[in-house]
Amino acid sequence: MRNNKHRRVFSGLLILSAAVAVLILRLAWVQLIMKEQTVPGTKYTLAKMAEIQSERETVLDSGRGRLYDRKNEPLAGETIWTAAFFPQEEMAKKSVTKVVYEEAKSMHRLAEILDVSYEQLLNKRSSLKEPLLWPSSVGKGPLALSQAQAEEVSALGIDGVGVLPFARRYEGISSGRQWLGYLSEATMHGGAKASTTGLRIPMTGTDGLEKTLEPLLQGVGHTEAYVQVDARGNRLPGSPIQVKAPGNPYFPLSLYTTIDKKLQEEIEELALKSGMKEGAVVVLDTRTGDIEAMVSLPFYNPEKISPQGGEWNNRALQAAVPGSIFKIVTAAAALEAGVTSADELFYCSGQYEKYGLSCLTGKGHGALTLAQGFAVSCNTVFAALAERLSGAQLQSTALALGLGRDISWQAEKTLGFPLLKPLSGEQKGSIFTTLLPDDKGARVQTAIGQRDVQVTPLQAANLIVTLLHGGEVRAPRILQRVTFANGQKLEELPGHLSPSSAGRISESTARQLLSMMRKVVTEGTGTRLQSTHWPVAGKSGTAQTLVKGVARNNQWFIGYGPVDHPRYAVSVAVENVAPDSPHLAIKLFGQIFDLLSSSTEA
């Protein structure tokens, strides 16, 4: 028994020794014979592959969907060419004094293109251990190269330097496009930072279209450029700059808005030059109700969001006291109720003798008709109308005209959304916070656009479109279609109406109001607009407000043009100005229509 046991132990040791011997021989074969052989599928020997520790990559495209304007111009996700720097090959690294003439010449030219000193460029490149997309001096993203610059950088042939396409989300500048929104780092439930890779925290839409369209804008993976490096972080000799992408022909999606980017930029410039500090401008296509431009001030930079500053709030969707532009509603309510007519005669002494109300002129207008009172914005005329109306009549007329409620485009069960509503943060505004039908003083203040009345600039512009369509309210639209990455249509999003349970005003009333709006320009508060290239019509407003206990004004002008064949409806709201300030809204309205007329003729 003992001999059998010894034999089994000996046999086991013999087998183990044989296995170790085979392993030693295999390692010797690999180290001495195979180390210089090329590994299948690569250009490197086994010995060199042993030195490879990792890849060094940089993201060129997050895979997020793109937003475009009505003319296919990029709004978010524009592809630019940029200079990409990768770690150099070990043998290519040299001290400054050893840079050969040709390479030094190329580097000097590259420094000129990138607008940095030669020394800065050289030091940055020589110490590089991670890929670098050369940063722009404006914003957070990489520097955008022109086509000519991109071609020249490529032609320089500098080791480790290439030109690559980069999906730039934003331009890095401040603008009035708060409807676009911005991105921030994604968080999980409970506030913890989310990371799908452990290395990169994904960005998610936090406001505007970036937020409301987030499920459509989410991508299916990022595109990155990479090189292979050794344990010291040097690029392997002959290792090219390679790009890998998800390869999905359908994503990212392309989302096309109704915005005219060029018009948006031009109105932003006009608003800045005018001296406007706070407020909004909205331009609608009168035929469809589509939003062609929506400018909010103060401007915001989507790459530098200040939660405390509030610049990212879209003033075009925020309700403000409208003042006399609300007299359109009062006149409509009175005409619909049959308690007045356009040629009814009133008398204005300057003081209404009730409720502490006076005309803004303080002098009185004398005898004048409703149409004339509308043109010169006589408070006395509209106070008299308010006393003939009930609060319910004012409220229902406002609702019928698209005020005091949500009006923007929306759709149920579309593109996977239970409710698709692209414009986020849209406020309803208000007519009465508490309906007081027996309080004439409340009705009088409401009738001239004060007290509880709140209207958004978008609603104000859409009010004009409603009148031009005979009282039929259209839903302002900002998103018109969605396509796959290969151009195949995913969904067309047609415009629709936005009717009210309160009904609609008659076409006859709408025509009378449009006629009175023309009189505002020919003989009323908007006479300075007679110098515009197109004949226009509209209604002015000056609302008294309190800002932190200080008396301030909101200035408004809303209208349309050209009068004979309306093409655009525009609302201008200049907020929080000193009570004695010139009426900037009227001036800016005229400048915008001069711009619109020149761009249309061109």
Coordinates of C-alpha atoms in Angstrom, one line a residue:
M1 CA 0.0 0.0 0.0
R2 CA 2.8 2.4 0.9
N3 CA 4.6 1.7 -2.4
N4 CA 1.5 2.4 -4.4
K5 CA 1.1 5.7 -2.5
H6 CA 4.6 6.7 -3.3
R7 CA 4.2 5.8 -6.9
R8 CA 1.1 8.1 -7.2
V9 CA 2.9 11.0 -5.6
F10 CA 5.9 10.5 -7.9
S11 CA 3.6 10.4 -11.0
G12 CA 1.9 13.6 -10.0
L13 CA 5.2 15.4 -9.5
L14 CA 6.4 14.1 -12.8
I15 CA 3.3 15.4 -14.6
L16 CA 3.5 18.8 -12.9
S17 CA 7.2 19.1 -13.8
A18 CA 6.4 18.3 -17.4
A19 CA 3.7 21.0 -17.5
V20 CA 6.1 23.6 -16.0
A21 CA 8.8 22.6 -18.5
V22 CA 6.3 23.1 -21.4
L23 CA 5.3 26.5 -20.1
I24 CA 9.0 27.6 -19.8
L25 CA 9.6 26.4 -23.3
R26 CA 6.6 28.3 -24.5
L27 CA 7.7 31.5 -22.8
A28 CA 11.2 31.2 -24.2
W29 CA 9.7 30.7 -27.7
V30 CA 7.6 33.8 -27.4
Q31 CA 10.4 35.9 -25.9
L32 CA 13.2 34.7 -28.2
I33 CA 11.5 33.7 -31.5
M34 CA 8.0 35.3 -31.8
K35 CA 8.7 38.8 -30.2
E36 CA 9.7 40.2 -33.6
Q37 CA 6.7 38.7 -35.5
T38 CA 3.8 41.0 -36.3
V39 CA 0.6 40.4 -34.4
P40 CA -2.3 39.5 -36.8
G41 CA -4.6 42.5 -37.4
T42 CA -2.0 45.0 -36.3
K43 CA 1.2 46.6 -37.7
Y44 CA 3.1 46.0 -34.4
T45 CA 5.3 43.2 -33.2
L46 CA 4.4 41.2 -30.1
A47 CA 7.2 42.9 -28.2
K48 CA 5.8 46.3 -29.1
M49 CA 2.2 45.3 -28.3
A50 CA 3.4 44.4 -24.9
E51 CA 4.3 48.1 -24.4
I52 CA 0.9 49.3 -25.4
Q53 CA -1.0 50.3 -22.3
S54 CA -4.0 52.1 -23.6
E55 CA -5.6 54.4 -26.2
R56 CA -5.8 58.2 -25.8
E57 CA -9.0 59.6 -27.2
T58 CA -11.0 62.8 -27.5
V59 CA -14.7 63.1 -28.2
L60 CA -15.6 64.8 -31.4
D61 CA -19.4 64.4 -31.2
S62 CA -21.5 63.5 -28.2
G63 CA -24.1 62.0 -30.5
R64 CA -26.7 64.5 -29.4
G65 CA -29.4 65.5 -32.0
R66 CA -29.0 68.6 -34.1
L67 CA -31.3 71.7 -34.2
Y68 CA -31.7 73.7 -37.4
D69 CA -33.5 76.8 -38.5
R70 CA -36.2 77.0 -41.2
K71 CA -33.4 77.3 -43.9
N72 CA -31.4 74.4 -42.6
E73 CA -28.8 76.6 -40.9
P74 CA -27.5 75.0 -37.7
L75 CA -28.7 76.3 -34.3
A76 CA -27.2 73.7 -32.0
G77 CA -24.7 71.0 -33.1
E78 CA -22.9 72.8 -35.9
T79 CA -20.0 70.8 -37.4
I80 CA -16.7 72.8 -37.5
W81 CA -13.2 72.0 -38.4
T82 CA -10.7 72.2 -35.6
A83 CA -7.0 71.5 -35.0
A84 CA -6.4 68.3 -33.0
F85 CA -3.2 67.6 -31.1
F86 CA -2.2 64.1 -30.1
P87 CA 0.9 62.8 -28.1
Q88 CA 4.0 62.7 -30.3
E89 CA 5.9 59.6 -31.2
E90 CA 8.9 59.1 -28.8
M91 CA 11.5 59.6 -31.5
A92 CA 9.7 62.7 -32.7
K93 CA 10.1 64.5 -29.4
K94 CA 13.0 67.0 -29.5
S95 CA 14.1 70.0 -27.4
V96 CA 13.4 73.4 -28.7
T97 CA 17.0 73.8 -29.9
K98 CA 16.9 70.6 -31.9
V99 CA 13.8 71.3 -33.9
V100 CA 14.7 71.0 -37.5
Y101 CA 14.2 74.0 -39.8
E102 CA 11.3 72.6 -41.8
E103 CA 9.3 71.6 -38.8
A104 CA 10.0 74.9 -37.1
K105 CA 8.8 76.7 -40.1
S106 CA 5.6 74.6 -40.1
M107 CA 5.1 75.2 -36.4
H108 CA 5.5 79.0 -36.8
R109 CA 2.8 79.0 -39.5
L110 CA 0.5 76.8 -37.3
A111 CA 1.0 79.3 -34.4
E112 CA -0.1 82.1 -36.7
I113 CA -3.2 80.2 -37.7
L114 CA -4.1 79.5 -34.1
D115 CA -3.2 83.0 -33.1
V116 CA -0.8 82.1 -30.3
S117 CA 3.0 82.5 -29.9
Y118 CA 5.4 80.0 -31.3
E119 CA 6.8 79.3 -27.8
Q120 CA 3.3 78.7 -26.4
L121 CA 2.5 76.2 -29.2
L122 CA 5.8 74.4 -28.8
N123 CA 5.5 74.0 -25.0
K124 CA 2.0 72.9 -25.2
R125 CA 2.8 70.3 -27.9
S126 CA 5.9 68.9 -26.2
S127 CA 4.3 68.3 -22.9
L128 CA 1.1 66.7 -24.3
K129 CA 0.1 63.4 -22.8
E130 CA -3.6 63.6 -23.7
P131 CA -5.3 64.6 -27.0
L132 CA -6.1 68.3 -27.2
L133 CA -8.6 70.1 -29.5
W134 CA -7.1 73.5 -29.6
P135 CA -9.4 75.7 -27.5
S136 CA -11.2 78.8 -28.7
S137 CA -10.5 82.1 -26.9
V138 CA -14.3 82.6 -26.9
G139 CA -16.5 80.0 -25.1
K140 CA -15.6 76.6 -23.9
G141 CA -15.3 74.7 -27.2
P142 CA -12.4 74.2 -29.6
L143 CA -11.3 76.8 -32.1
A144 CA -13.2 76.8 -35.4
L145 CA -11.0 76.9 -38.5
S146 CA -12.1 78.2 -41.9
Q147 CA -12.0 75.8 -44.8
A148 CA -8.9 77.4 -46.1
Q149 CA -7.2 77.2 -42.6
A150 CA -8.2 73.6 -42.2
E151 CA -6.7 72.7 -45.5
E152 CA -3.5 74.5 -44.7
V153 CA -3.1 72.9 -41.3
S154 CA -3.5 69.5 -42.9
A155 CA -1.0 70.3 -45.6
L156 CA 1.6 71.3 -43.0
G157 CA 2.0 67.6 -42.1
I158 CA 3.1 68.1 -38.5
D159 CA 3.5 65.0 -36.4
G160 CA 0.5 64.3 -34.1
V161 CA -1.5 67.3 -35.5
G162 CA -4.6 66.8 -37.6
V163 CA -7.7 68.5 -38.6
L164 CA -10.9 66.9 -37.5
P165 CA -14.7 67.7 -37.6
F166 CA -16.1 68.7 -34.3
A167 CA -19.8 69.0 -33.4
R168 CA -19.9 72.3 -31.6
R169 CA -23.1 72.6 -29.6
Y170 CA -23.1 76.4 -29.2
E171 CA -21.1 79.3 -30.6
G172 CA -19.9 80.4 -27.2
I173 CA -21.4 83.9 -27.4
S174 CA -24.3 85.6 -25.7
S175 CA -27.6 85.9 -27.6
G176 CA -31.3 86.3 -27.2
R177 CA -32.2 82.7 -28.0
Q178 CA -33.3 81.6 -24.6
W179 CA -35.9 79.4 -26.4
L180 CA -32.9 77.2 -27.3
G181 CA -32.0 76.4 -23.7
Y182 CA -28.8 74.9 -22.4
L183 CA -27.2 71.7 -21.2
S184 CA -25.9 70.7 -17.8
E185 CA -24.5 67.6 -16.3
A186 CA -27.0 64.8 -15.9
T187 CA -28.0 63.8 -12.4
M188 CA -29.7 60.7 -11.0
H189 CA -32.6 60.6 -8.6
G190 CA -31.4 62.0 -5.3
G191 CA -29.0 64.5 -7.0
A192 CA -26.0 62.2 -7.5
K193 CA -24.0 62.8 -10.7
A194 CA -24.8 60.2 -13.4
S195 CA -22.0 58.6 -15.5
T196 CA -22.5 55.8 -17.9
T197 CA -18.8 55.2 -18.4
G198 CA -17.3 56.2 -15.1
L199 CA -15.3 58.7 -16.9
R200 CA -17.7 61.0 -18.7
I201 CA -20.7 62.7 -17.2
P202 CA -23.4 63.0 -19.9
M203 CA -25.0 66.3 -20.6
T204 CA -28.8 66.7 -20.6
G205 CA -31.1 69.5 -21.6
T206 CA -32.0 71.8 -18.8
D207 CA -34.2 74.5 -20.3
G208 CA -35.8 75.5 -23.6
L209 CA -35.8 73.2 -26.6
E210 CA -32.9 71.2 -25.2
K211 CA -35.1 70.2 -22.3
T212 CA -38.5 69.8 -23.9
L213 CA -37.1 67.7 -26.8
E214 CA -34.6 65.8 -24.7
P215 CA -35.9 62.3 -25.6
L216 CA -35.4 63.1 -29.3
L217 CA -32.0 64.8 -28.8
Q218 CA -30.5 61.9 -26.9
G219 CA -27.9 60.1 -29.0
V220 CA -26.8 56.5 -29.3
G221 CA -23.1 57.0 -28.6
H222 CA -20.3 59.4 -29.1
T223 CA -17.8 59.7 -31.9
E224 CA -14.2 59.9 -30.9
A225 CA -10.7 60.2 -32.4
Y226 CA -7.9 58.1 -30.8
V227 CA -4.3 57.0 -31.0
Q228 CA -2.5 54.1 -29.4
V229 CA 0.2 55.0 -26.9
D230 CA 2.9 53.1 -24.9
A231 CA 3.4 52.9 -21.2
R232 CA 5.1 56.4 -21.2
G233 CA 2.2 58.0 -23.0
N234 CA 4.0 58.4 -26.3
R235 CA 2.2 57.6 -29.5
L236 CA 3.3 54.3 -31.0
P237 CA 5.4 54.8 -34.1
G238 CA 3.2 54.7 -37.2
S239 CA 0.0 54.8 -35.1
P240 CA -2.5 56.9 -37.1
I241 CA -5.2 59.1 -35.8
Q242 CA -8.3 57.0 -36.0
V243 CA -12.0 57.8 -35.6
K244 CA -14.7 55.5 -34.3
A245 CA -18.4 56.2 -34.3
P246 CA -21.6 54.4 -33.5
G247 CA -22.3 53.8 -37.2
N248 CA -26.1 54.1 -36.8
P249 CA -27.5 55.6 -40.0
Y250 CA -30.6 56.9 -38.2
F251 CA -29.1 58.8 -35.3
P252 CA -28.5 61.5 -34.2
L253 CA -31.9 63.0 -35.3
S254 CA -32.2 66.4 -37.0
L255 CA -34.8 68.7 -35.7
Y256 CA -35.9 71.6 -37.9
T257 CA -37.5 74.7 -36.3
T258 CA -39.5 77.6 -37.8
I259 CA -36.8 80.1 -36.7
D260 CA -35.0 82.3 -39.3
K261 CA -31.5 82.4 -37.9
K262 CA -30.3 85.4 -39.9
L263 CA -33.4 87.4 -39.0
Q264 CA -33.0 86.4 -35.3
E265 CA -29.4 87.6 -35.4
E266 CA -30.3 90.9 -37.1
I267 CA -33.1 91.7 -34.6
E268 CA -30.7 90.8 -31.7
E269 CA -28.3 93.4 -33.1
L270 CA -31.1 96.0 -33.5
A271 CA -32.3 95.4 -29.9
L272 CA -28.8 95.9 -28.5
K273 CA -28.1 99.0 -30.5
S274 CA -31.4 100.5 -29.4
G275 CA -30.3 100.4 -25.8
M276 CA -33.0 98.0 -24.7
K277 CA -32.0 96.3 -21.5
E278 CA -35.0 94.1 -20.6
G279 CA -37.8 92.7 -22.6
A280 CA -38.6 90.7 -25.7
V281 CA -39.3 90.8 -29.5
V282 CA -41.4 88.2 -31.2
V283 CA -41.9 88.0 -35.0
L284 CA -44.6 85.7 -36.4
D285 CA -45.5 84.6 -39.9
T286 CA -49.0 86.0 -40.3
R287 CA -50.0 83.2 -42.7
T288 CA -49.2 80.3 -40.4
G289 CA -48.5 81.8 -36.9
D290 CA -45.0 80.3 -37.0
I291 CA -42.3 81.9 -34.9
E292 CA -39.6 83.3 -37.2
A293 CA -37.7 85.2 -34.5
M294 CA -37.9 85.3 -30.7
V295 CA -35.5 87.6 -28.9
S296 CA -35.2 87.9 -25.1
L297 CA -33.1 90.5 -23.2
P298 CA -30.9 90.5 -21.3
F299 CA -28.9 88.0 -23.4
Y300 CA -27.6 84.7 -22.1
N301 CA -24.6 82.5 -22.9
P302 CA -25.6 78.8 -22.8
E303 CA -22.1 77.9 -21.9
K304 CA -22.0 80.3 -18.9
I305 CA -25.3 79.9 -17.1
S306 CA -25.7 81.8 -13.9
P307 CA -28.6 80.4 -11.8
Q308 CA -28.9 83.6 -9.8
G309 CA -28.7 86.0 -12.8
G310 CA -31.9 84.7 -14.5
E311 CA -30.7 85.7 -18.0
W312 CA -31.7 82.3 -19.3
N313 CA -35.4 83.1 -18.6
N314 CA -37.2 83.6 -21.9
R315 CA -39.0 87.0 -21.5
A316 CA -41.1 86.3 -24.6
L317 CA -42.9 83.6 -22.7
Q318 CA -43.2 85.5 -19.4
A319 CA -46.2 87.6 -18.7
A320 CA -46.0 91.3 -18.0
V321 CA -48.4 94.2 -17.5
P322 CA -49.5 95.2 -21.1
G323 CA -51.0 98.6 -20.6
S324 CA -52.9 100.0 -23.6
I325 CA -52.3 97.2 -26.0
F326 CA -55.0 95.5 -24.0
K327 CA -57.5 98.1 -25.3
I328 CA -57.7 95.8 -28.4
V329 CA -59.5 93.3 -26.1
T330 CA -61.7 95.9 -24.5
A331 CA -62.7 97.3 -27.9
A332 CA -63.4 93.8 -29.2
A333 CA -65.6 93.0 -26.1
A334 CA -67.6 96.2 -26.5
L335 CA -68.1 95.7 -30.2
E336 CA -69.1 92.0 -29.8
A337 CA -71.5 93.0 -27.0
G338 CA -73.1 95.7 -29.2
V339 CA -72.6 98.4 -26.6
T340 CA -70.7 100.7 -28.9
S341 CA -69.6 101.3 -32.5
A342 CA -66.5 102.6 -34.2
D343 CA -68.1 106.0 -34.8
E344 CA -69.7 106.5 -31.4
L345 CA -68.8 109.9 -30.0
F346 CA -67.1 110.3 -26.6
Y347 CA -65.8 113.3 -24.7
C348 CA -62.5 113.4 -22.9
S349 CA -61.7 116.3 -20.5
G350 CA -58.4 114.7 -19.4
Q351 CA -59.9 113.4 -16.1
Y352 CA -62.4 110.6 -15.9
E353 CA -63.6 111.9 -12.5
K354 CA -63.8 108.3 -11.2
Y355 CA -61.3 105.9 -9.7
G356 CA -58.5 108.4 -9.9
L357 CA -58.2 107.8 -13.7
S358 CA -56.9 110.3 -16.2
C359 CA -55.6 110.4 -19.7
L360 CA -51.9 110.1 -20.2
T361 CA -51.8 113.5 -21.9
G362 CA -53.5 115.1 -18.9
K363 CA -55.0 117.7 -21.2
G364 CA -58.0 115.9 -22.6
H365 CA -58.8 114.9 -26.2
G366 CA -62.2 116.6 -26.4
A367 CA -64.8 115.0 -28.6
L368 CA -63.7 111.9 -30.4
T369 CA -65.0 108.6 -31.7
L370 CA -64.2 105.1 -30.5
A371 CA -61.8 104.7 -33.5
Q372 CA -60.1 108.0 -32.7
G373 CA -60.0 107.2 -29.0
F374 CA -58.3 103.9 -29.9
A375 CA -55.8 105.7 -32.2
V376 CA -54.7 108.2 -29.5
S377 CA -55.2 105.6 -26.7
C378 CA -57.7 107.7 -24.7
N379 CA -58.2 106.2 -21.2
T380 CA -61.6 108.0 -20.9
V381 CA -63.1 106.2 -23.9
F382 CA -62.1 102.8 -22.6
A383 CA -63.1 103.5 -19.0
A384 CA -66.6 104.4 -20.3
L385 CA -66.7 101.1 -22.2
A386 CA -65.6 99.1 -19.2
E387 CA -68.5 100.4 -17.2
R388 CA -70.9 99.0 -19.9
L389 CA -69.2 95.6 -19.8
S390 CA -69.1 92.9 -17.2
G391 CA -65.9 91.3 -16.0
A392 CA -67.1 88.0 -17.6
Q393 CA -67.3 89.7 -21.0
L394 CA -63.8 91.1 -20.8
Q395 CA -62.5 87.7 -19.6
S396 CA -64.2 85.7 -22.3
T397 CA -63.1 88.0 -25.1
A398 CA -59.5 87.9 -23.9
L399 CA -59.7 84.1 -23.9
A400 CA -61.2 84.1 -27.3
L401 CA -58.3 86.2 -28.6
G402 CA -55.7 83.8 -27.1
L403 CA -54.8 85.7 -23.9
G404 CA -54.9 84.3 -20.4
R405 CA -54.2 80.8 -21.5
D406 CA -51.6 78.5 -23.1
I407 CA -51.5 79.0 -26.9
S408 CA -48.3 77.5 -28.2
W409 CA -48.2 74.5 -30.5
Q410 CA -48.6 71.1 -28.8
A411 CA -49.5 67.5 -29.8
E412 CA -50.6 64.4 -27.9
K413 CA -49.0 61.0 -28.4
T414 CA -46.4 62.2 -30.9
L415 CA -42.9 61.0 -31.4
G416 CA -43.2 59.0 -28.2
F417 CA -44.3 61.9 -26.0
P418 CA -47.5 61.7 -24.1
L419 CA -47.7 65.5 -24.7
L420 CA -45.2 67.2 -27.0
K421 CA -44.9 70.9 -26.1
P422 CA -41.7 72.4 -27.4
L423 CA -41.9 75.8 -25.7
S424 CA -41.1 75.4 -22.0
G425 CA -41.9 77.9 -19.4
E426 CA -44.7 79.5 -21.3
Q427 CA -46.9 81.5 -18.8
K428 CA -50.7 81.8 -19.3
G429 CA -50.9 85.4 -18.1
S430 CA -54.1 86.6 -16.5
I431 CA -57.0 89.0 -16.9
F432 CA -58.5 88.9 -13.4
T433 CA -56.9 87.1 -10.5
T434 CA -60.3 87.2 -8.9
L435 CA -63.3 87.8 -11.1
L436 CA -65.2 90.9 -9.8
P437 CA -68.1 91.5 -12.2
D438 CA -69.7 94.1 -9.8
D439 CA -66.6 96.2 -9.2
K440 CA -66.5 98.9 -11.9
G441 CA -63.2 100.3 -10.7
A442 CA -61.5 96.9 -11.2
R443 CA -63.1 96.6 -14.7
V444 CA -61.9 100.1 -15.6
Q445 CA -58.3 99.4 -14.6
T446 CA -58.5 96.1 -16.4
A447 CA -59.9 97.7 -19.5
I448 CA -56.8 99.9 -19.9
G449 CA -54.4 96.9 -19.3
Q450 CA -53.5 97.6 -15.7
R451 CA -54.4 95.9 -12.3
D452 CA -54.2 92.1 -12.7
V453 CA -53.7 91.9 -16.5
Q454 CA -50.6 90.0 -17.6
V455 CA -49.8 89.2 -21.2
T456 CA -46.7 87.5 -22.8
P457 CA -45.0 89.0 -25.9
L458 CA -45.7 85.8 -27.7
Q459 CA -49.5 86.1 -26.9
A460 CA -49.4 89.8 -28.0
A461 CA -47.9 89.0 -31.4
N462 CA -50.3 86.1 -31.8
L463 CA -53.2 88.4 -31.0
I464 CA -52.4 90.3 -34.2
V465 CA -52.3 87.0 -36.2
T466 CA -55.7 86.1 -34.7
L467 CA -57.2 89.4 -35.9
L468 CA -55.7 88.9 -39.4
H469 CA -57.4 85.5 -39.5
G470 CA -60.8 86.9 -38.7
G471 CA -60.7 85.9 -35.0
E472 CA -59.4 82.4 -35.5
V473 CA -56.5 81.7 -33.0
R474 CA -53.5 79.8 -34.4
A475 CA -51.0 78.1 -32.1
P476 CA -47.6 79.6 -32.5
R477 CA -45.2 76.8 -33.8
I478 CA -41.5 76.6 -33.3
L479 CA -40.8 72.9 -34.4
Q480 CA -41.8 71.9 -37.8
R481 CA -40.3 68.5 -38.6
V482 CA -37.9 65.7 -37.4
T483 CA -35.7 63.6 -39.7
F484 CA -33.2 60.8 -39.3
A485 CA -29.5 61.4 -39.8
N486 CA -29.8 60.0 -43.3
G487 CA -32.4 62.6 -44.2
Q488 CA -35.3 60.3 -44.1
K489 CA -38.4 62.0 -42.6
L490 CA -39.4 60.8 -39.1
E491 CA -42.3 63.2 -38.4
E492 CA -43.9 66.3 -40.0
L493 CA -45.5 68.5 -37.3
P494 CA -48.1 70.7 -39.0
G495 CA -49.6 73.8 -37.5
H496 CA -52.9 73.8 -35.8
L497 CA -55.5 76.1 -34.3
S498 CA -55.9 77.0 -30.6
P499 CA -59.6 77.5 -30.1
S500 CA -61.1 78.6 -26.8
S501 CA -64.2 77.3 -24.9
A502 CA -65.2 81.0 -24.9
G503 CA -65.6 80.9 -28.6
R504 CA -64.2 83.5 -31.0
I505 CA -64.9 87.0 -32.1
S506 CA -66.6 87.8 -35.4
E507 CA -64.8 88.6 -38.6
S508 CA -66.5 91.9 -38.6
T509 CA -65.1 92.9 -35.2
A510 CA -61.6 91.7 -36.3
R511 CA -61.8 93.9 -39.5
Q512 CA -62.8 97.0 -37.5
L513 CA -60.0 96.5 -35.0
L514 CA -57.4 96.2 -37.8
S515 CA -58.8 99.4 -39.4
M516 CA -58.4 101.2 -36.0
M517 CA -54.9 99.9 -35.7
R518 CA -54.0 101.5 -39.0
K519 CA -55.4 104.8 -37.7
V520 CA -52.9 104.5 -34.7
V521 CA -50.1 104.9 -37.3
T522 CA -51.8 107.5 -39.5
E523 CA -53.1 109.8 -36.8
G524 CA -52.4 108.4 -33.4
T525 CA -49.7 107.4 -31.0
G526 CA -47.7 105.6 -33.7
T527 CA -47.4 108.4 -36.3
R528 CA -43.6 108.2 -36.3
L529 CA -44.0 104.8 -38.0
Q530 CA -45.3 106.5 -41.2
S531 CA -41.7 106.7 -42.3
T532 CA -41.2 102.9 -42.4
H533 CA -40.6 101.4 -45.9
W534 CA -43.8 99.3 -45.5
P535 CA -47.2 100.7 -44.4
V536 CA -47.8 99.2 -41.0
A537 CA -50.5 99.2 -38.3
G538 CA -50.5 98.5 -34.6
K539 CA -51.2 99.5 -31.1
S540 CA -49.0 101.2 -28.5
G541 CA -49.0 100.6 -24.8
T542 CA -47.4 102.0 -21.7
A543 CA -48.0 100.1 -18.5
Q544 CA -47.2 101.4 -15.0
T545 CA -45.5 98.9 -12.8
L546 CA -43.5 98.7 -9.5
V547 CA -40.1 97.0 -9.5
K548 CA -38.8 96.5 -5.9
G549 CA -41.0 99.4 -4.8
V550 CA -39.8 101.8 -7.5
A551 CA -42.2 103.2 -10.2
R552 CA -41.3 101.8 -13.6
N553 CA -42.9 101.4 -17.0
N554 CA -43.4 98.7 -19.6
Q555 CA -43.5 100.0 -23.1
W556 CA -45.2 98.0 -25.9
F557 CA -45.9 98.2 -29.5
I558 CA -47.6 95.4 -31.4
G559 CA -48.7 95.3 -35.0
Y560 CA -48.4 94.0 -38.6
G561 CA -47.2 94.9 -42.1
P562 CA -47.3 95.5 -44.8
V563 CA -51.0 96.6 -44.4
D564 CA -52.2 95.7 -47.9
H565 CA -50.8 92.1 -47.7
P566 CA -49.7 91.3 -44.2
R567 CA -46.6 89.2 -43.9
Y568 CA -45.3 89.7 -40.4
A569 CA -46.8 90.2 -36.9
V570 CA -44.4 91.8 -34.4
S571 CA -44.6 92.5 -30.7
V572 CA -42.0 94.6 -28.9
A573 CA -42.0 94.7 -25.1
V574 CA -39.5 97.0 -23.4
E575 CA -39.7 96.3 -19.7
N576 CA -38.6 98.1 -16.5
V577 CA -37.8 101.6 -17.9
A578 CA -38.0 104.9 -16.1
P579 CA -41.5 106.5 -16.4
D580 CA -40.1 109.5 -18.3
S581 CA -38.2 107.4 -20.9
P582 CA -38.8 107.9 -24.7
H583 CA -41.0 105.2 -26.2
L584 CA -38.3 102.8 -27.3
A585 CA -40.8 100.1 -28.3
I586 CA -42.3 102.2 -31.1
K587 CA -38.9 103.1 -32.4
L588 CA -37.6 99.5 -32.4
F589 CA -40.8 98.3 -34.0
G590 CA -40.2 100.6 -36.9
Q591 CA -36.6 99.5 -37.2
I592 CA -37.6 95.9 -37.3
F593 CA -40.1 96.5 -40.1
D594 CA -37.5 98.4 -42.1
L595 CA -35.3 95.3 -41.7
L596 CA -38.1 93.0 -42.7
S597 CA -39.0 95.0 -45.7
S598 CA -35.4 95.2 -47.0
S599 CA -34.7 91.5 -46.4
T600 CA -38.0 90.5 -48.2
E601 CA -37.2 92.7 -51.2
A602 CA -33.7 91.3 -51.3

